[in-house]
CSV table of C-alpha atoms and ligand atoms in Angstrom, one decimal:
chain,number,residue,atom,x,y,z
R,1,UNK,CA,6.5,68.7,32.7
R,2,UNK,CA,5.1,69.1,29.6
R,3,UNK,CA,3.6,66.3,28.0
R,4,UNK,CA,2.7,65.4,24.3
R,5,UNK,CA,0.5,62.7,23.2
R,6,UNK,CA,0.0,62.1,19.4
R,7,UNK,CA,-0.1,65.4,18.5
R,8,UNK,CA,0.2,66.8,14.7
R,9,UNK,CA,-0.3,70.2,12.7
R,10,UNK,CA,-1.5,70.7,9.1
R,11,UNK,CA,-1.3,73.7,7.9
R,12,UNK,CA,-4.3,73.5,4.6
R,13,UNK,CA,-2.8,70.0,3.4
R,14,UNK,CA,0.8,70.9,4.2
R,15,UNK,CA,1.5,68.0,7.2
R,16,UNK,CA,4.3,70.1,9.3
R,17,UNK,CA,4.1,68.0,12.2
R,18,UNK,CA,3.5,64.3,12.0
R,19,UNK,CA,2.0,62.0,15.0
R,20,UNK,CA,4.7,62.7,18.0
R,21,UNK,CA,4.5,61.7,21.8
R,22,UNK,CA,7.1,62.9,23.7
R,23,UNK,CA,7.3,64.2,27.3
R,24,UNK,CA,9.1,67.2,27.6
R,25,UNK,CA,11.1,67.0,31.5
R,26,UNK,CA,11.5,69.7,34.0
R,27,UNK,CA,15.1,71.8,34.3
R,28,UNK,CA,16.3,70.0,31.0
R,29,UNK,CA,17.9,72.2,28.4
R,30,UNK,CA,16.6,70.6,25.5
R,31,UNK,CA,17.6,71.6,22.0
R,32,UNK,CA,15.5,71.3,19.1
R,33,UNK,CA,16.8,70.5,15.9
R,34,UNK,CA,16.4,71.0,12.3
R,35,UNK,CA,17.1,73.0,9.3
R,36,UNK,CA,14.5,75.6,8.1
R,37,UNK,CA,11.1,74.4,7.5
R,38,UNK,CA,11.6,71.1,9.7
R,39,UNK,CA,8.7,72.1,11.7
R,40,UNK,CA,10.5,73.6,14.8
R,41,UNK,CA,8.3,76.8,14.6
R,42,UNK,CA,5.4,74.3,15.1
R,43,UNK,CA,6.7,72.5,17.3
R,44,UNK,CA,7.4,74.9,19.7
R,45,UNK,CA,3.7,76.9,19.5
R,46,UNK,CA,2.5,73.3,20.2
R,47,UNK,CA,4.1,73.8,23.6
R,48,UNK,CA,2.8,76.9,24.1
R,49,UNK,CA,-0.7,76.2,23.4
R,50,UNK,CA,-0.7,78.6,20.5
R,51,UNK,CA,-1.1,76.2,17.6
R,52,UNK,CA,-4.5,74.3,16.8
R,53,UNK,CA,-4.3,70.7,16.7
R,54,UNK,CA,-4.9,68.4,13.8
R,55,UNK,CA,-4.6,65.7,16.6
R,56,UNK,CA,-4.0,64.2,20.2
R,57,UNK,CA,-3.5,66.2,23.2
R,58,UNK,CA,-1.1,68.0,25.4
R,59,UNK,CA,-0.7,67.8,29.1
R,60,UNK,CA,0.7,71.2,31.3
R,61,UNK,CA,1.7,70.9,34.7
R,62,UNK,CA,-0.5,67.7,35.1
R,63,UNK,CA,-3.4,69.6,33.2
R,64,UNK,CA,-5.4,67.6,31.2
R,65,UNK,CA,-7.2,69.1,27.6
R,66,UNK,CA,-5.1,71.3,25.6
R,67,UNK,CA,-7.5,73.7,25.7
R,68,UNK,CA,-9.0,74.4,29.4
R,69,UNK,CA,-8.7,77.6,30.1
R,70,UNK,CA,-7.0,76.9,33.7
R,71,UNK,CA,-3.7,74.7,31.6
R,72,UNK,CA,-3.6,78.1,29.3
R,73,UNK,CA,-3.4,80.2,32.2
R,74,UNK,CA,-0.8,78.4,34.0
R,75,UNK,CA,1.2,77.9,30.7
R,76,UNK,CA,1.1,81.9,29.5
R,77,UNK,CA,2.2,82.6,33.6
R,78,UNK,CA,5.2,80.2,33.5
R,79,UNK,CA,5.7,79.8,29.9
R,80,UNK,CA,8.2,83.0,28.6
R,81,UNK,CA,9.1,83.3,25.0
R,82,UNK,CA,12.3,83.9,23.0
R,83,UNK,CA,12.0,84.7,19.6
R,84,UNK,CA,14.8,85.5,16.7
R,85,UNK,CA,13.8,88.6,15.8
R,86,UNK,CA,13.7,89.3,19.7
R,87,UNK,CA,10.3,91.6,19.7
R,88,UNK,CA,11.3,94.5,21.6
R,89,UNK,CA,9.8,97.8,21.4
R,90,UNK,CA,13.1,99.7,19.4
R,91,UNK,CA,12.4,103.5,20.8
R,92,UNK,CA,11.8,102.3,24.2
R,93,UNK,CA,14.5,101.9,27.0
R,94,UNK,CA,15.9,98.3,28.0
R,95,UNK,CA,14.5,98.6,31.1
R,96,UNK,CA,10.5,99.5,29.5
R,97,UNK,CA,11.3,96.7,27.5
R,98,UNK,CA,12.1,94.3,30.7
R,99,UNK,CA,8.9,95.4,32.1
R,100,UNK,CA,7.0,95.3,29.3
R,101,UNK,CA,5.3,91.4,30.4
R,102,UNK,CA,4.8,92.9,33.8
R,103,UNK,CA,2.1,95.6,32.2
R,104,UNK,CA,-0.1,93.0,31.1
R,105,UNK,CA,-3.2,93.9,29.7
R,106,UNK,CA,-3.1,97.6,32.3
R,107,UNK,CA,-0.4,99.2,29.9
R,108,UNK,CA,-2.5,102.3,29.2
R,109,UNK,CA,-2.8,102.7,33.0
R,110,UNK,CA,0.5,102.2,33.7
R,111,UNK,CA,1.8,105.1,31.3
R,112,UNK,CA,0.0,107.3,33.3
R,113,UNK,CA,0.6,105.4,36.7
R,114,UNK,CA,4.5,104.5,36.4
R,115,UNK,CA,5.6,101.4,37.9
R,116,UNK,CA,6.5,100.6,41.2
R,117,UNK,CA,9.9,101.0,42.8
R,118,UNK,CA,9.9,97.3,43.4
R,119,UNK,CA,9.0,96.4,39.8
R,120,UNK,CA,11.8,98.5,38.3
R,121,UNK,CA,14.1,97.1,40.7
R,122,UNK,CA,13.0,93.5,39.5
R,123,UNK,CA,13.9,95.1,35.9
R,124,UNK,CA,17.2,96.2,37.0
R,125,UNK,CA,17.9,93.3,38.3
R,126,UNK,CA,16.9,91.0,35.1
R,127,UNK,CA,19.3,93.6,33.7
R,128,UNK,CA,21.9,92.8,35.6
R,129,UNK,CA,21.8,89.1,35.2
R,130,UNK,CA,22.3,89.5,31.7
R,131,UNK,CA,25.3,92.3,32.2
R,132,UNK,CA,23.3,95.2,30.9
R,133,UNK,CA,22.7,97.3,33.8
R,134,UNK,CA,24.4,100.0,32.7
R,135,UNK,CA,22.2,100.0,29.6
R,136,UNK,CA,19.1,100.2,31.7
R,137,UNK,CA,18.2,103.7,30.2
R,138,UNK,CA,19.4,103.7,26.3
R,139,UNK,CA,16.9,102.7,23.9
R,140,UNK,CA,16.6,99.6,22.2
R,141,UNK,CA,17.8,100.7,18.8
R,142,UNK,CA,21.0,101.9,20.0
R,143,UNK,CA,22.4,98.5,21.4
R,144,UNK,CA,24.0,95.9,19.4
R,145,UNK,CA,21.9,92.7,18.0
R,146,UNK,CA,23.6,90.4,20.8
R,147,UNK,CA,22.4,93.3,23.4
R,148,UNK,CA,19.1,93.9,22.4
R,149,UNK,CA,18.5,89.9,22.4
R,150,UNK,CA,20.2,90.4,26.0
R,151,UNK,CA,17.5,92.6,26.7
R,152,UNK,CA,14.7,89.8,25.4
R,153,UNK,CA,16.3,87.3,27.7
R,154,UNK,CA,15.7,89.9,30.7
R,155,UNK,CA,12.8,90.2,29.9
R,156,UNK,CA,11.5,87.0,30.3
R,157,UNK,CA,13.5,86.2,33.3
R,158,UNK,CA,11.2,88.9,34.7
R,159,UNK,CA,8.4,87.0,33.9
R,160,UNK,CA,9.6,84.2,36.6
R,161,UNK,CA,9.0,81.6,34.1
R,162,UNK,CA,9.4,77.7,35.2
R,163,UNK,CA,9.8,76.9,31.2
R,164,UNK,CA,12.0,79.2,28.7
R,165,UNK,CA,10.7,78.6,25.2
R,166,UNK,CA,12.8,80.1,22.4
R,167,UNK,CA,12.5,79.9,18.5
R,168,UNK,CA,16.1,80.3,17.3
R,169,UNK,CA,17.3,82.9,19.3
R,170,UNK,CA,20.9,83.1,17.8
R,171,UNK,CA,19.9,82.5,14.2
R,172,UNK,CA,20.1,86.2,13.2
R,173,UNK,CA,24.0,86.7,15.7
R,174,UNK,CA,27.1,85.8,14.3
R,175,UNK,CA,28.5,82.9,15.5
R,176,UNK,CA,31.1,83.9,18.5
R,177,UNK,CA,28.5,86.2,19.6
R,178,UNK,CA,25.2,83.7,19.0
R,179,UNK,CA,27.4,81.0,20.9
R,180,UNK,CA,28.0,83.6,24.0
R,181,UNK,CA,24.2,84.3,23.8
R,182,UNK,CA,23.1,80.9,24.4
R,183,UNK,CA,25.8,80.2,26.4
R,184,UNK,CA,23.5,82.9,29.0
R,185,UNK,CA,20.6,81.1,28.0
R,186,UNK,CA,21.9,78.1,29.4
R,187,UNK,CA,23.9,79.8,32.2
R,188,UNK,CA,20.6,81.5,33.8
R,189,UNK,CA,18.2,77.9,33.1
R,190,UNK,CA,20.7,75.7,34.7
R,191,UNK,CA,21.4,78.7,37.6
R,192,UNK,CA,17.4,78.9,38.7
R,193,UNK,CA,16.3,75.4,37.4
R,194,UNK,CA,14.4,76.6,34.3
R,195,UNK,CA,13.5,74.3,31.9
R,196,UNK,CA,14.3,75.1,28.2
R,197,UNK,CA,13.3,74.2,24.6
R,198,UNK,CA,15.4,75.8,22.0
R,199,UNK,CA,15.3,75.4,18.5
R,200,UNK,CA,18.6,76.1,16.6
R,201,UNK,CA,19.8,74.9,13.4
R,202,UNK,CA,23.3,74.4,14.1
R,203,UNK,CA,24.4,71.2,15.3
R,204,UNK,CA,27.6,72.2,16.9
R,205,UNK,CA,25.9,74.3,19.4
R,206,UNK,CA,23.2,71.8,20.0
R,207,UNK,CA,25.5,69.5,21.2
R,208,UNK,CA,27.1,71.8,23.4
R,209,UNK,CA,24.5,73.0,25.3
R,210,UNK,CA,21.5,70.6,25.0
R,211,UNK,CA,21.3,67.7,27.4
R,212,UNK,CA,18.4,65.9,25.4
R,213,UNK,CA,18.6,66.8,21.6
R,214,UNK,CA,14.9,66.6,19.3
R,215,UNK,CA,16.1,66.2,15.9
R,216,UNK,CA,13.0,67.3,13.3
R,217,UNK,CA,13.0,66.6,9.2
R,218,UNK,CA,10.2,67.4,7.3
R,219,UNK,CA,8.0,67.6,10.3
R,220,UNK,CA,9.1,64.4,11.8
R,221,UNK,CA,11.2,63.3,14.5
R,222,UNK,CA,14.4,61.5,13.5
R,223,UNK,CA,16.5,61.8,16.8
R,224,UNK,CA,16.1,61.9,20.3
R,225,UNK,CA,18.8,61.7,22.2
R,226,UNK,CA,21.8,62.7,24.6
R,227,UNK,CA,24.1,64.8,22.4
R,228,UNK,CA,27.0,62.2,22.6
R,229,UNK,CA,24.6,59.9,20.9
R,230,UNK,CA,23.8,62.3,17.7
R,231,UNK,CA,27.5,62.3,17.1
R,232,UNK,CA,27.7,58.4,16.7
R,233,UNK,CA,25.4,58.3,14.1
R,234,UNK,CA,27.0,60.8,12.0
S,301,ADP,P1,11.0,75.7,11.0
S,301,ADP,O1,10.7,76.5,12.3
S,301,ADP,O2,11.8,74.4,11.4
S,301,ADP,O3,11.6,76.5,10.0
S,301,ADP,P2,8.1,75.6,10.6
S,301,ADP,O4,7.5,75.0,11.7
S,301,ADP,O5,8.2,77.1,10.5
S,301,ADP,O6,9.6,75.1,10.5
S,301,ADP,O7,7.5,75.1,9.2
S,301,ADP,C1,7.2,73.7,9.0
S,301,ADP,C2,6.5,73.5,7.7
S,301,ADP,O8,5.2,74.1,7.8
S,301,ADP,C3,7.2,74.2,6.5
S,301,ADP,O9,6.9,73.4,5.4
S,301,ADP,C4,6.4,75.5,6.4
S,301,ADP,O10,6.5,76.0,5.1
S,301,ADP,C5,5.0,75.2,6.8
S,301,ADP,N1,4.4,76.3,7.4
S,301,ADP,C6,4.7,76.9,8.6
S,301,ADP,N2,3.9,77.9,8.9
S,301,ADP,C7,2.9,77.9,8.0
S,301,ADP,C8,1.7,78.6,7.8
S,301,ADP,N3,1.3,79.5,8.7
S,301,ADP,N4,0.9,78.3,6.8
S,301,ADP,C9,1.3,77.3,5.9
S,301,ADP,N5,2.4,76.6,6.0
S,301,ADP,C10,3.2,76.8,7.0
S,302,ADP,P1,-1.5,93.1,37.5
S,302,ADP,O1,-1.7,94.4,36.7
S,302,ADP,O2,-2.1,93.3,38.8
S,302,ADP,O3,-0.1,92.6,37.5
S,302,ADP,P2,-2.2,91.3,35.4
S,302,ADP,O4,-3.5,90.6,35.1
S,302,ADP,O5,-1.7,92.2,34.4
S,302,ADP,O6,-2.4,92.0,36.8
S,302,ADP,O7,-1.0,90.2,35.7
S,302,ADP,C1,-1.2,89.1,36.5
S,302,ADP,C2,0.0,88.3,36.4
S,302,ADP,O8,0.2,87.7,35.1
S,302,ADP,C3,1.3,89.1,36.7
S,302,ADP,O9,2.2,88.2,37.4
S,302,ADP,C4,1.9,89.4,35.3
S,302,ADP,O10,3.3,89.5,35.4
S,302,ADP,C5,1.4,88.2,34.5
S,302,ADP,N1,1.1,88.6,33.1
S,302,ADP,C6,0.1,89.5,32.8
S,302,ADP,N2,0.1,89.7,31.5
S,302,ADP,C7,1.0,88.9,31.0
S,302,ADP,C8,1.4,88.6,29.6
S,302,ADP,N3,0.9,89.1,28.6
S,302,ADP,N4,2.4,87.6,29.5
S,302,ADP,C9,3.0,87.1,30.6
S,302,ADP,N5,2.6,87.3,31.8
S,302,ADP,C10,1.6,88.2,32.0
């Protein structure tokens, strides 16, 4: 459980996130919503403890004080991230990539010492929970954008994480293929009990897969709700 308690971000004098308490459950799928520059960007590094405060606090796991170093540990172990543009390292194979999280700050070591047999199982295994097995050994840049954002979702599954946070992770997919993405977002939270916060943009998909939906405008919140409930008001 993550929870917030009056928190807000300026950026200069730009307010993009007024006051907001909320409690963020466990193995929810919650959808963020909002159209560019709503403030779901903020939002979500607010979650992850990568955003300075303009006010309140944020609670991890029962961990009190945004910033002891003990709730930052615990968040960066069972915190993984899913981003748009989905970071991956483009001459690398999927399967580096998978493992990528796993080399923490030894990565210069682990060049020259490869990984274990059981980590690149673990990675082959992510792999195959996403249906990319046999893609394990082509490089990034030759998959397809719904693959290689495949590839970013088993990577973070390798990661173990207990909370799935991702910015927009279908924005840059066309729509059958950005629906069949999140679609394995969902699939995989549900499947291990993962909680999830996603932001999207497209309120057709948020109702389909969130089962609480955050609606943002201008850096506030304007809806929070079951998705049955956002279509009542429209
Ligand atoms: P969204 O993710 O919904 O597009 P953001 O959280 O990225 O929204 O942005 C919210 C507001 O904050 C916008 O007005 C944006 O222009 C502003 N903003 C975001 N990041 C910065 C930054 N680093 N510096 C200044 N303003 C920013
Ligand atoms: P080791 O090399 O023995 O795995 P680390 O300090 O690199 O030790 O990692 C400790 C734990 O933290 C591991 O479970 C690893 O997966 C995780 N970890 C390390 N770095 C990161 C990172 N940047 N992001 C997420 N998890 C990480």
């Amino acid at each position: 459980m993550i929870q917030l308690e009056n928190i807000s971000v300026k950026y200069g004098k730009t307010v993009a996130l007024h006051p907001v308490s909320l409690d963020i459950k466990d193995s929810q799928f919650t959808v963020l919503l909002g159209s560019s520059g709503a403030g779901k960007s903020t939002f979500l590094r607010c979650l992850n403890l990568m955003n300075p405060l303009e006010s309140g606090n944020i609670r991890v796991s029962g961990f009190e004080g945004s910033w002891e170093k003990r709730a930052l540990q615990i968040l960066r172990r069972e915190t993984g991230m899913i981003f748009q543009q989905h970071q991956l390292i483009e001459r690398q194979t999927a399967l580096q990539n998978v493992l990528m999280g796993r080399l923490g700050y030894h990565s210069f070591f682990r060049t020259l010492f490869p990984l274990s047999k059981a980590e690149q199982e673990l990675g082959l295994q992510c792999l195959k929970r996403v249906g990319l097995l046999d893609k394990a050994l082509c490089r990034v840049d030759e998959l397809s954008g719904g693959q290689q954002q495949r590839v970013g979702i088993a990577r973070v599954l390798a990661q173990k994480p207990k909370t799935i946070l991702a910015d927009e992770p279908v924005a840059s997919l066309d729509p059958a293929t950005a629906d069949k993405v999140l679609n394995l977002i969902h699939t995989i939270c549900k499947e291990d009990g993962i909680s999830a916060v996603v932001s999207l943009h497209q309120v057709d998909l948020a109702k389909k897969y969130g089962d609480r939906i955050i609606g943002l405008a201008a850096g506030r919140v304007v809806f929070d709700g079951q998705p049955d409930e956002l279509s009542e008001r429209q």
